[in-house]
mmCIF file of C-alpha atoms and ligand atoms in Angstrom:
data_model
loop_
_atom_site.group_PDB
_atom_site.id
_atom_site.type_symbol
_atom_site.label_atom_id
_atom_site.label_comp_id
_atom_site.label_asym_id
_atom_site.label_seq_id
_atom_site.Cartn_x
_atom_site.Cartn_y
_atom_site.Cartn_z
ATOM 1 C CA UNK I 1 88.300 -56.324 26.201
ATOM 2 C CA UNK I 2 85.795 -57.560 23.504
ATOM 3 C CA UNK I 3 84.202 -53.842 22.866
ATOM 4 C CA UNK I 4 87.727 -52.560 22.727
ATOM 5 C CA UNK I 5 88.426 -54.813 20.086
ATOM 6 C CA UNK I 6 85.743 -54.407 18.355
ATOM 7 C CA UNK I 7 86.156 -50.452 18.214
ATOM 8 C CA UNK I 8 89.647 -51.434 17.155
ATOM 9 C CA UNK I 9 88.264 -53.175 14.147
ATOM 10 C CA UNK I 10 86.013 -50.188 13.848
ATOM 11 C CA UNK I 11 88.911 -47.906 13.082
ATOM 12 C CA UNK I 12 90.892 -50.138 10.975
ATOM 13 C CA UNK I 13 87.168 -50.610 8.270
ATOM 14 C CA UNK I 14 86.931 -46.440 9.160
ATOM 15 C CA UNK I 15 90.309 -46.339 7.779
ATOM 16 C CA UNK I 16 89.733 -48.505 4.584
ATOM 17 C CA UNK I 17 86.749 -47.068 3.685
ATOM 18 C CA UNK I 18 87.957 -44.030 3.950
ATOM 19 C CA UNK I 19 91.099 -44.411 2.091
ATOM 20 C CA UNK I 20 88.510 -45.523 -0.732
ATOM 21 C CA UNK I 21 86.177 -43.110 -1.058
ATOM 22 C CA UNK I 22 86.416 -39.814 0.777
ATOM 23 C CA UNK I 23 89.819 -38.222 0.513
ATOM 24 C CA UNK I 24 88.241 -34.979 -0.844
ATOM 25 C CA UNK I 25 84.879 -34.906 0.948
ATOM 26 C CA UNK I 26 84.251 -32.850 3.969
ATOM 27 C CA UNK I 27 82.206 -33.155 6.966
ATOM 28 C CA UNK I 28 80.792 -30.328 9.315
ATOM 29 C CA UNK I 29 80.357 -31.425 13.109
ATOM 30 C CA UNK I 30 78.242 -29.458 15.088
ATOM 31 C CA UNK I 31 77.749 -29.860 18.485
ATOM 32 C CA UNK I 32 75.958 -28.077 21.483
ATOM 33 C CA UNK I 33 77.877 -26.428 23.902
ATOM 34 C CA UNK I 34 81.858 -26.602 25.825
ATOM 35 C CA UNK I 35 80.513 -25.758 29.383
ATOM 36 C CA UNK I 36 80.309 -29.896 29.501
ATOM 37 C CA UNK I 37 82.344 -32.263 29.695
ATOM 38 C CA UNK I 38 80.368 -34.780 27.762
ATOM 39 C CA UNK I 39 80.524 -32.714 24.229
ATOM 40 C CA UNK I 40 84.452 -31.903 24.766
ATOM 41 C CA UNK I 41 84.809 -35.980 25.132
ATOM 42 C CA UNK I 42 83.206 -36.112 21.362
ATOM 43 C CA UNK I 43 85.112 -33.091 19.991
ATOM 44 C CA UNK I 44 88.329 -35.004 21.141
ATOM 45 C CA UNK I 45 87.032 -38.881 20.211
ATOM 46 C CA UNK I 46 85.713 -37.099 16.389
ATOM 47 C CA UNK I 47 89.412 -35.233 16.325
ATOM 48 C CA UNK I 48 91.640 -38.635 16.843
ATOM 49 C CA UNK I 49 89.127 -40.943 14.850
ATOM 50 C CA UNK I 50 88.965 -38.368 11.793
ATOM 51 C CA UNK I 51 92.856 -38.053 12.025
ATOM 52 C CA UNK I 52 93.487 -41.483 11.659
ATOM 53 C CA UNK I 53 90.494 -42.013 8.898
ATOM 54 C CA UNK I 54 92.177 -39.569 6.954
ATOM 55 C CA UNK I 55 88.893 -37.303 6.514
ATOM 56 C CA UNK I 56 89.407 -33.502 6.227
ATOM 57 C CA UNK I 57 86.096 -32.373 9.271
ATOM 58 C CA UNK I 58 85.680 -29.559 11.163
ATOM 59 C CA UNK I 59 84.048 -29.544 14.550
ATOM 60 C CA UNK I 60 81.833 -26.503 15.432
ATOM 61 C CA UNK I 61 79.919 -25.233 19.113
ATOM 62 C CA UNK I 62 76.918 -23.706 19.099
ATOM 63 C CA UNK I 63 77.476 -22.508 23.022
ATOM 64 C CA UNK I 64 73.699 -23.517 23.688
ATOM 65 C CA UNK I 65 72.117 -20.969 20.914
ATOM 66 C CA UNK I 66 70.357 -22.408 18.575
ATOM 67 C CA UNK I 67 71.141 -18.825 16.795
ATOM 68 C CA UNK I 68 74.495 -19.634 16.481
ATOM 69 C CA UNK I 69 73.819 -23.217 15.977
ATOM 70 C CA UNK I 70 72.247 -22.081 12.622
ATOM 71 C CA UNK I 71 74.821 -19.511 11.968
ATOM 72 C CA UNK I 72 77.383 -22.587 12.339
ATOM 73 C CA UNK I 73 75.482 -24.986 9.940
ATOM 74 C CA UNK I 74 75.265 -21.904 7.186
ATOM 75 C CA UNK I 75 79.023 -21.367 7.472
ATOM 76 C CA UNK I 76 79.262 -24.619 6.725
ATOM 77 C CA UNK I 77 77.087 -25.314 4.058
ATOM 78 C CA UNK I 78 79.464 -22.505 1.913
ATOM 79 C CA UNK I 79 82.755 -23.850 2.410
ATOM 80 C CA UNK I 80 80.926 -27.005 0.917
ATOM 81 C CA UNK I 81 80.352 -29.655 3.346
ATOM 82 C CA UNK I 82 78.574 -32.838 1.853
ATOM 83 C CA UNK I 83 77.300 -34.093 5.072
ATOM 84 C CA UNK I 84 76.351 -32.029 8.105
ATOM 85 C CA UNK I 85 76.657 -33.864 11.608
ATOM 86 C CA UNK I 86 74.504 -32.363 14.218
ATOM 87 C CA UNK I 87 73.986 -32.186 17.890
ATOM 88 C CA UNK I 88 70.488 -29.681 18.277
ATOM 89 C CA UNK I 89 71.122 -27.772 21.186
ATOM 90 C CA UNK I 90 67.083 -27.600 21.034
ATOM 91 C CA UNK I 91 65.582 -30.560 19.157
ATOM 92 C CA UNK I 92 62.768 -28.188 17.278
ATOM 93 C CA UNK I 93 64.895 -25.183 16.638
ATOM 94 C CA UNK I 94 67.418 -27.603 14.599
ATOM 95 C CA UNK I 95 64.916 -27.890 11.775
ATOM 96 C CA UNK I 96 65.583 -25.026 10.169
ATOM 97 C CA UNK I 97 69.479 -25.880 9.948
ATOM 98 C CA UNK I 98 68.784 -29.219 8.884
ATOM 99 C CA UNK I 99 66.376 -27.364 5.812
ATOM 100 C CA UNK I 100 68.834 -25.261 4.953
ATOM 101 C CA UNK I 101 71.358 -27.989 4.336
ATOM 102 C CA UNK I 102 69.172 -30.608 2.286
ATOM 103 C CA UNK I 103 68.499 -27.533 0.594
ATOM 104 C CA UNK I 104 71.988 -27.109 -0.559
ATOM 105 C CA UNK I 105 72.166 -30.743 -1.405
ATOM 106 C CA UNK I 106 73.871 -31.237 1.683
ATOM 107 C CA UNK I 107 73.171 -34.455 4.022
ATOM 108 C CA UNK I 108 72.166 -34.563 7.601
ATOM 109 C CA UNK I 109 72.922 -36.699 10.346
ATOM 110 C CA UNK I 110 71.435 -36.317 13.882
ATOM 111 C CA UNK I 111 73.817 -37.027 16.606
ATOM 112 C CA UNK I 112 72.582 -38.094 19.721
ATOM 113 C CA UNK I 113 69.985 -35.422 20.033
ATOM 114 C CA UNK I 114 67.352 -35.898 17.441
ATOM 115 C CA UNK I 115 66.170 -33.267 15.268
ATOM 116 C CA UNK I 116 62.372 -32.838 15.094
ATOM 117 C CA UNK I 117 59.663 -31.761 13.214
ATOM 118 C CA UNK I 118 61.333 -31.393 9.846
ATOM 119 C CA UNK I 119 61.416 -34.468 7.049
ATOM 120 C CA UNK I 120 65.034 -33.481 6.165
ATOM 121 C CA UNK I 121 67.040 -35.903 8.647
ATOM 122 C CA UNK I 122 68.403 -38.428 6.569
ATOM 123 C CA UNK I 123 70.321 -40.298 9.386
ATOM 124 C CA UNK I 124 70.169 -40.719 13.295
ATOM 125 C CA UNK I 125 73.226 -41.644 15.200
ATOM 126 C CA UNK I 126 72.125 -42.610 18.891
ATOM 127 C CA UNK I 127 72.846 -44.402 22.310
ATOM 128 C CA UNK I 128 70.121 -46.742 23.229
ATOM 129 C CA UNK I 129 68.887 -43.508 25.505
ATOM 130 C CA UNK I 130 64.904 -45.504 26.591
ATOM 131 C CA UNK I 131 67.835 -48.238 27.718
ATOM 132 C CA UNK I 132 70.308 -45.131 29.647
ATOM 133 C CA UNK I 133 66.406 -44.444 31.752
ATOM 134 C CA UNK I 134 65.647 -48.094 32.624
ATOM 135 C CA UNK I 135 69.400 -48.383 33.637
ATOM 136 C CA UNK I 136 68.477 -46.087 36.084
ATOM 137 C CA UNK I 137 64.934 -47.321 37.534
ATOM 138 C CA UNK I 138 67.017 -51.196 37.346
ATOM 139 C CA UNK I 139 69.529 -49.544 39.468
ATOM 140 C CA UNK I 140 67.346 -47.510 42.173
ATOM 141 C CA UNK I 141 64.951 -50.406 42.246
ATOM 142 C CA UNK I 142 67.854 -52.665 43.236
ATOM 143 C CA UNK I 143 69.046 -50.621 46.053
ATOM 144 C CA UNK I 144 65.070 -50.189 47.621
ATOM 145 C CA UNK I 145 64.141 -52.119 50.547
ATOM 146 C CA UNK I 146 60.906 -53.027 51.912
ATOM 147 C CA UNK I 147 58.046 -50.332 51.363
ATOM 148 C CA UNK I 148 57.666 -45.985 50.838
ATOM 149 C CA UNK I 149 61.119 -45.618 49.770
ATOM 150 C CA UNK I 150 61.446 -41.464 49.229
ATOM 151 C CA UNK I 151 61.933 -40.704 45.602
ATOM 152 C CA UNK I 152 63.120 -37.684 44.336
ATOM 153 C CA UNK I 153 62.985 -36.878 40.267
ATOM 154 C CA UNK I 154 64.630 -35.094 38.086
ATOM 155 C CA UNK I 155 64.779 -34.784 34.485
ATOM 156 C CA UNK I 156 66.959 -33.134 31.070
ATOM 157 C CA UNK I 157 66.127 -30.547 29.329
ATOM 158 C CA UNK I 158 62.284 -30.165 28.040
ATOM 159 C CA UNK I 159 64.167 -28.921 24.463
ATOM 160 C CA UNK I 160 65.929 -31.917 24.408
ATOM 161 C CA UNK I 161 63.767 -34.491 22.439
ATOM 162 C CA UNK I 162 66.538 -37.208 24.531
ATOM 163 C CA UNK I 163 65.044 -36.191 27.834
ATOM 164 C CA UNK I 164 61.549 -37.907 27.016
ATOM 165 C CA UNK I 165 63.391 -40.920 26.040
ATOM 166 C CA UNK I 166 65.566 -41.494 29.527
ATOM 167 C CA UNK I 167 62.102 -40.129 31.314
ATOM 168 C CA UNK I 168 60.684 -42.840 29.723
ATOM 169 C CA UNK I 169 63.221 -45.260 29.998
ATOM 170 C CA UNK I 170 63.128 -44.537 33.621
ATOM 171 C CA UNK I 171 59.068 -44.765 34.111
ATOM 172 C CA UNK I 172 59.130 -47.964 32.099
ATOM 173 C CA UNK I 173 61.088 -49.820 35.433
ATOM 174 C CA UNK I 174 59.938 -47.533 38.850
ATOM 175 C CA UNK I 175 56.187 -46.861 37.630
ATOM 176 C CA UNK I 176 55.221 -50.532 38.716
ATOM 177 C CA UNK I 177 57.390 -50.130 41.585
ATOM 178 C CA UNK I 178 55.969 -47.319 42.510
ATOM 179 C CA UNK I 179 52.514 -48.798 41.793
ATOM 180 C CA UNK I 180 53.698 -51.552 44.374
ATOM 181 C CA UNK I 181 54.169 -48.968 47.208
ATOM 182 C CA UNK I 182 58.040 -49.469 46.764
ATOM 183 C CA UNK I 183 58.991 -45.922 46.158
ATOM 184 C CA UNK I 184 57.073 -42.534 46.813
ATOM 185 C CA UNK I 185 57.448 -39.675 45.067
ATOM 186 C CA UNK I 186 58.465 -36.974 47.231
ATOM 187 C CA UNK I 187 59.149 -33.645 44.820
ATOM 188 C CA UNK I 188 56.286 -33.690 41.673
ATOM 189 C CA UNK I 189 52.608 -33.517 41.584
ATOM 190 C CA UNK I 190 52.928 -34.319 38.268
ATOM 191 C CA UNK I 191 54.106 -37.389 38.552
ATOM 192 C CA UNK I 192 52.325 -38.421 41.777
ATOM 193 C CA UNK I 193 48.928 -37.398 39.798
ATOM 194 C CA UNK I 194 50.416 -39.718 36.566
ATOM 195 C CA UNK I 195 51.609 -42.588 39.282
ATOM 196 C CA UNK I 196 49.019 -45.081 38.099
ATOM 197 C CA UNK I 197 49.940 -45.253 34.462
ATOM 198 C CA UNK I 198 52.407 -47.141 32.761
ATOM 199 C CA UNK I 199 52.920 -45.488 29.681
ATOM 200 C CA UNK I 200 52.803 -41.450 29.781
ATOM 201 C CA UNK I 201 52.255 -39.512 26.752
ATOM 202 C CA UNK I 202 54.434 -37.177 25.545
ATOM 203 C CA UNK I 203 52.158 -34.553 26.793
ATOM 204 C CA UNK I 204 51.949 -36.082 29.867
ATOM 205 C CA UNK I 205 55.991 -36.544 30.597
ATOM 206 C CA UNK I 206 56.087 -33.148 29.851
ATOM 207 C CA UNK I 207 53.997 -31.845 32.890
ATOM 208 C CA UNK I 208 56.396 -34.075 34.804
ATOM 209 C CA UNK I 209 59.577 -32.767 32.895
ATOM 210 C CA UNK I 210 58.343 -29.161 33.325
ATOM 211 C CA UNK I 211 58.201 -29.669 37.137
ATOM 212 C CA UNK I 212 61.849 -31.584 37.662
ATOM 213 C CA UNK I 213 63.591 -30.626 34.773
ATOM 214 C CA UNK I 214 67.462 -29.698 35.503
ATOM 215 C CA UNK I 215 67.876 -27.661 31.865
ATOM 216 C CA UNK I 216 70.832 -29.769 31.516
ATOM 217 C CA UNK I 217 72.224 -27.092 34.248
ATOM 218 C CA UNK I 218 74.164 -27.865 37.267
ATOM 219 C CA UNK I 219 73.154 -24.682 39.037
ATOM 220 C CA UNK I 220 69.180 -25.242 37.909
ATOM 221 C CA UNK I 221 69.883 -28.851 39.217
ATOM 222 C CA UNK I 222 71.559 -27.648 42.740
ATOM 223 C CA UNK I 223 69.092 -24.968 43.434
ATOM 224 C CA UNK I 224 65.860 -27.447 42.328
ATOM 225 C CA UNK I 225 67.306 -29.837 45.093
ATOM 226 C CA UNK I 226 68.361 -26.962 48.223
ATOM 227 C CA UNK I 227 64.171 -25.900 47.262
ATOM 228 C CA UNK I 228 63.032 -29.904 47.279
ATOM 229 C CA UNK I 229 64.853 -30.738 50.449
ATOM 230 C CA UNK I 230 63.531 -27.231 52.037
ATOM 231 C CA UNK I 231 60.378 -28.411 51.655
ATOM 232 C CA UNK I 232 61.023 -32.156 52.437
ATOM 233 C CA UNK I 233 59.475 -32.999 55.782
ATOM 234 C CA UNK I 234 62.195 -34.967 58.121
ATOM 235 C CA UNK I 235 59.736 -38.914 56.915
ATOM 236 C CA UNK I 236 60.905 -37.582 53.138
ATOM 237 C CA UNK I 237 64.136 -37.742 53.655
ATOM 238 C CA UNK I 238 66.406 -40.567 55.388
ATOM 239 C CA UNK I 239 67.386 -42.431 52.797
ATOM 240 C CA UNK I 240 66.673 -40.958 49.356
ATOM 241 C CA UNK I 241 66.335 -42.485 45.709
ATOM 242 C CA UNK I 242 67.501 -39.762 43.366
ATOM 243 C CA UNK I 243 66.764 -40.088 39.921
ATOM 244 C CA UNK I 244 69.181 -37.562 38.491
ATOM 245 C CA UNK I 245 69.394 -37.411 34.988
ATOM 246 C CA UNK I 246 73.210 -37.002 33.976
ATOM 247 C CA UNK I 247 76.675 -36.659 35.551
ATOM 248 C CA UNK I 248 77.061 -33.085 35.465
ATOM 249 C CA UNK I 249 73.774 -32.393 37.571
ATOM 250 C CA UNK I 250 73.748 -35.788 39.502
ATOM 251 C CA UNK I 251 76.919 -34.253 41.134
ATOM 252 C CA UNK I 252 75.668 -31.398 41.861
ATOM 253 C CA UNK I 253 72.422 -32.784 43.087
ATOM 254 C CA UNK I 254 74.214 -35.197 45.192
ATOM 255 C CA UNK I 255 76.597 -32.249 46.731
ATOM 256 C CA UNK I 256 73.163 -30.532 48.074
ATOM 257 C CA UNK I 257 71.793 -34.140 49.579
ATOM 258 C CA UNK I 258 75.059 -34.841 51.049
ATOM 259 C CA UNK I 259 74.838 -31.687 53.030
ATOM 260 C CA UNK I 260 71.445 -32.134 53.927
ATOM 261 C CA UNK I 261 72.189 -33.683 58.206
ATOM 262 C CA UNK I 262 68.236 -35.160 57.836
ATOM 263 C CA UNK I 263 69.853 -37.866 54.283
ATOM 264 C CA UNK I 264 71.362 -40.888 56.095
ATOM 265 C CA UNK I 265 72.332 -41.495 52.326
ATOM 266 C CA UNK I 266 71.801 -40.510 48.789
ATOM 267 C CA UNK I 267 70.989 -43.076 45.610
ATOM 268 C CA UNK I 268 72.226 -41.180 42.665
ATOM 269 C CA UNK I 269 72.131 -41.908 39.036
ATOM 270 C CA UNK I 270 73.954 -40.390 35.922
ATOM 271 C CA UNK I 271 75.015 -40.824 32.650
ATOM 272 C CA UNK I 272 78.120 -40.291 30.675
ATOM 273 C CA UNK I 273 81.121 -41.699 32.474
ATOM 274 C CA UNK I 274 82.572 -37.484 33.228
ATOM 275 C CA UNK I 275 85.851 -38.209 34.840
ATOM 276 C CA UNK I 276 84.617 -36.081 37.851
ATOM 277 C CA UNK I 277 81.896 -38.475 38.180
ATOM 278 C CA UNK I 278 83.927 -41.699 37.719
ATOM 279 C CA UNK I 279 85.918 -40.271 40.699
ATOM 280 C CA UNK I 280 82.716 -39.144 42.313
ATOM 281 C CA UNK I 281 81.825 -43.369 41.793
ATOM 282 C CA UNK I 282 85.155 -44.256 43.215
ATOM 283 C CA UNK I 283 84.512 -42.329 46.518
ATOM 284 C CA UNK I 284 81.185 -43.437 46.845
ATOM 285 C CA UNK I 285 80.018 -39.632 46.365
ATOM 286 C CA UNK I 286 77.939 -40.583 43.096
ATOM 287 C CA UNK I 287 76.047 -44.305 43.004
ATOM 288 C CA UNK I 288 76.010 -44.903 39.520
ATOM 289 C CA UNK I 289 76.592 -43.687 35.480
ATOM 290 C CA UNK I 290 76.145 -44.967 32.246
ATOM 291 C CA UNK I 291 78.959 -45.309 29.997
ATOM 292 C CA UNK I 292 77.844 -43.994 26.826
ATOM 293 C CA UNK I 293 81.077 -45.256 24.649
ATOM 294 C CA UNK I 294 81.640 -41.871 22.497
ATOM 295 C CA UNK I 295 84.247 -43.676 20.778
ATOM 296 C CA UNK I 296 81.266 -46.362 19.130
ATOM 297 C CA UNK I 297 79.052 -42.942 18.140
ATOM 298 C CA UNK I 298 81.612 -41.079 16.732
ATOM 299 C CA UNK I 299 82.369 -44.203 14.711
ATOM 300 C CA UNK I 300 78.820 -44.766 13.553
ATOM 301 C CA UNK I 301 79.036 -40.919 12.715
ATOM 302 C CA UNK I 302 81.560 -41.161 10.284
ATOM 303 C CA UNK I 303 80.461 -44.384 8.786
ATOM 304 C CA UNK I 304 77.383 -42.766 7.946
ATOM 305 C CA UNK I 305 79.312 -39.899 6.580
ATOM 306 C CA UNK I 306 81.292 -42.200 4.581
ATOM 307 C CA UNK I 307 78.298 -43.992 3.477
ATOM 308 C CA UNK I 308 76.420 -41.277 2.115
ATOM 309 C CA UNK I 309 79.456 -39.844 0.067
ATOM 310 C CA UNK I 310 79.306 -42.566 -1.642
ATOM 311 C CA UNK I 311 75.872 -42.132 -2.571
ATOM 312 C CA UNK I 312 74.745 -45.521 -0.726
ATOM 313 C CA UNK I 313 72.367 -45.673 2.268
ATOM 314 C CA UNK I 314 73.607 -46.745 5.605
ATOM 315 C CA UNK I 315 72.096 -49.611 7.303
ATOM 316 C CA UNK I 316 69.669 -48.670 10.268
ATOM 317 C CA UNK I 317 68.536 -50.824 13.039
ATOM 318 C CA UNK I 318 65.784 -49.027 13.685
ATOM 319 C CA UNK I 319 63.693 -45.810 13.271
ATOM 320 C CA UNK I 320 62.448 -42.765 15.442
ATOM 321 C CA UNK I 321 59.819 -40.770 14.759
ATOM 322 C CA UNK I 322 60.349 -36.934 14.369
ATOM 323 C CA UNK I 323 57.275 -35.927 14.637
ATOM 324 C CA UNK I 324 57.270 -35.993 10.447
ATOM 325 C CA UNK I 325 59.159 -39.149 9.347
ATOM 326 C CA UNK I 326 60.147 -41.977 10.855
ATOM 327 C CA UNK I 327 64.253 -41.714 11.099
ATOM 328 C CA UNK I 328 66.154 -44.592 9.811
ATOM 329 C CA UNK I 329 68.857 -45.073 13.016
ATOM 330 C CA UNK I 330 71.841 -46.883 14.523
ATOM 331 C CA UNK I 331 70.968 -46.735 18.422
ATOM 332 C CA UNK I 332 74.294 -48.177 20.077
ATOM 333 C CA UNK I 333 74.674 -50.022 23.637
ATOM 334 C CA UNK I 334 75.476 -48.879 26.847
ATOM 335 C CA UNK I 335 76.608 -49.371 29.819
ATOM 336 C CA UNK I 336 75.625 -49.196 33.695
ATOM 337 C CA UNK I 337 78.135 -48.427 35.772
ATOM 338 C CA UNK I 338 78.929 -48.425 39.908
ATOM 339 C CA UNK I 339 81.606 -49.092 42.029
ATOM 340 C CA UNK I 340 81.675 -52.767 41.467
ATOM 341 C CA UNK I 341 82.553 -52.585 37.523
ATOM 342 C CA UNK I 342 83.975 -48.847 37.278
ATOM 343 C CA UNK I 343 87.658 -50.342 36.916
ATOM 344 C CA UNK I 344 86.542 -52.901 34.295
ATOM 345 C CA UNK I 345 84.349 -50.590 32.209
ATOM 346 C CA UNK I 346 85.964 -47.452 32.482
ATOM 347 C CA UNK I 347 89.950 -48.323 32.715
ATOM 348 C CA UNK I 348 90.350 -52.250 31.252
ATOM 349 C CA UNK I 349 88.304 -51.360 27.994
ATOM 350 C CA UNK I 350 90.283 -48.533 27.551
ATOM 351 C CA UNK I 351 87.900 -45.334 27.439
ATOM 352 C CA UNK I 352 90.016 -43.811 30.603
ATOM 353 C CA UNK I 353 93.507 -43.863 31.683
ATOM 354 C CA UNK I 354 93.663 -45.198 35.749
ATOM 355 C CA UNK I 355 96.477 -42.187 35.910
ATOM 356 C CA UNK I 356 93.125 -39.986 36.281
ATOM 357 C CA UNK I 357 91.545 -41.564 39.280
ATOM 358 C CA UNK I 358 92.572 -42.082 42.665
ATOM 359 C CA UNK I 359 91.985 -44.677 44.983
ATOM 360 C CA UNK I 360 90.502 -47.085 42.244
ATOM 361 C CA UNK I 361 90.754 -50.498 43.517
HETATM 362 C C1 BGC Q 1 72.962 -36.332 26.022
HETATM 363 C C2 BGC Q 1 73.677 -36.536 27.347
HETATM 364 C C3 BGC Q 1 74.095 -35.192 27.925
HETATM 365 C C4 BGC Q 1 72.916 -34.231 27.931
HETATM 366 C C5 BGC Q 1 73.315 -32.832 28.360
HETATM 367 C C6 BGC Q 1 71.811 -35.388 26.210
HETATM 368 O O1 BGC Q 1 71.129 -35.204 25.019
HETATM 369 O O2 BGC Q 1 72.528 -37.565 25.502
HETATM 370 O O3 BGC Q 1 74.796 -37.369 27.149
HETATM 371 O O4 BGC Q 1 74.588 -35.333 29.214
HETATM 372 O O5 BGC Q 1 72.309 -34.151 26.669
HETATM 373 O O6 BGC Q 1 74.174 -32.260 27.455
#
């Protein structure tokens, strides 16, 4: 009830500020791809929250090519956008889009994905992602009993500067578990070689990464698990711990463990509060997601839009480094969430209608 009002009283200062200062300007959304759910959720939360700002936008997909990622930025920087709010499809790639627009005076916003390597991101708009990781160790560690508990990993998308961060997030809470003898790693040499350290480099998450990654693709995620469990002996499996990185691939990672007649049961993680998922929750199919409140970022995205057509700076609460510059950002909460809070987080604050669930309780 409390976040809901408080992205109520988001709107209504959207609205005013708006009203103020940004009738004519125009903002270009760009965002990665419309083969998931997650991005479609934006696209609809940027479409209702512009409408009722008042702010002329237009929301482009870059259908996982950062090709036509850049060919979306260019169109438009000449119909004259002022600031440019993008999603990288590949976190290194972006750069060049994000030259060519400070290059036409134009300013850039990172959303959710950061854009590396490059000095010309003026603003990061984020989830807490390190936090969306250690949601995940919290939640596997709480489930572990006793000693050797079989843990699988998997991992986003190496392009995906994000994927570090929940990796990380993740490492921060099992690592000393699995230091402890609570968990074993069952599917990565990587990581079993890396087991003793607490904090990985970035070269060193991405030998782990390499080996587990899911590309962000439910059919790399499914075929990555039918290999792992192929290979698991009969002692690795039981009861499994699956670190699986977001909704779309934690379901269909847990659809290949649920098959498997050698997993008494399946620990899942995820991210992103899908519907399928929240249903997946609800029938005890997925164990957990993280509500990542698209309604907050697309908020703090046009804020900062508003902000900068104004010509003032917005207010940052912390920075990232790019590999170049350190990125003045606004990384938001978020929110673990299982069986036991799914009604209150998902359908009470509002983000989901209880008309698209069944059997919620
Ligand atoms: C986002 C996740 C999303 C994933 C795959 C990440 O960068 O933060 O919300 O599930 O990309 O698109």
């Amino acid at each position: 009830m409390k976040k809901f009002s408080v992205f109520l009283s988001t709107v209504f200062t959207l609205m005013v500020l708006a009203s103020s200062a940004f009738a004519q300007t125009t903002v270009g959304i760009v965002l990665p791809t419309k083969d998931e759910e997650r991005w479609i959720q934006d696209q609809n939360r940027f479409q209702s929250a512009l409408k009722t700002a008042g702010i002329s936008a237009e929301v482009l997909f870059s259908e996982k090519d950062s090709a036509k990622e850049k060919s979306n930025v260019e169109t438009l920087i000449t119909k004259g956008i002022k600031v440019l709010v993008l999603c990288p499809v590949d976190s290194a790639s972006a750069a060049a889009s994000a030259d060519a627009a400070a290059k036409a005076g134009v300013k850039v916003v990172a959303y959710d994905r950061l854009i590396t390597g490059t000095k010309n991101v003026d603003f990061y708009v984020t989830f807490d992602s390190f936090s969306v990781g250690a949601e995940w160790g919290k939640y596997l560690v709480s489930q572990a009993k006793g000693k050797g508990n079989n843990l699988y990993l998997y991992a986003g998308a190496a392009s995906d500067n994000n994927a570090f961060i929940f990796f990380a997030g993740a490492w921060s809470i099992l690592q000393p578990k699995i230091a402890d003898g609570t968990f074993k790693i069952v599917n990565s040499d990587a990581a079993i070689k890396l087991q003793k350290k607490a904090e990985l480099t970035r070269e060193e998450e991405a030998s782990i990464i390499g080996q587990v990654t899911t590309n962000w693709n439910p059919n790399d995620a499914k075929s990555k698990a039918e290999s792992h469990l192929t290979k698991a002996t009969k002692a690795q499996k039981g009861i499994a711990y699956v670190l699986s990185p977001n909704d779309q691939t934690a379901r269909a990672i847990a659809d290949v463990f649920a098959k498997d007649k050698d997993i008494k049961k399946a620990y899942t993680t995820g991210q992103d509060a899908d519907k399928a998922s929240i249903q997946y929750i609800i029938d005890g199919k997925q164990s957990m997601t993280v509500l990542k409140d698209t309604r907050v970022l697309v908020a703090d995205a046009i804020k900062t839009a508003i902000t900068f057509s104004k010509g003032e700076t917005p207010e940052k609460t912390k920075t990232y480094n790019n590999g170049v510059i350190e990125v003045p950002a606004k990384p938001s909460d978020v929110t673990a969430v299982t069986q036991a809070n799914v009604k209150a987080a998902i359908v009470d604050s509002g983000y989901y209608p209880a008309s698209l669930f069944t059997g919620l309780k």
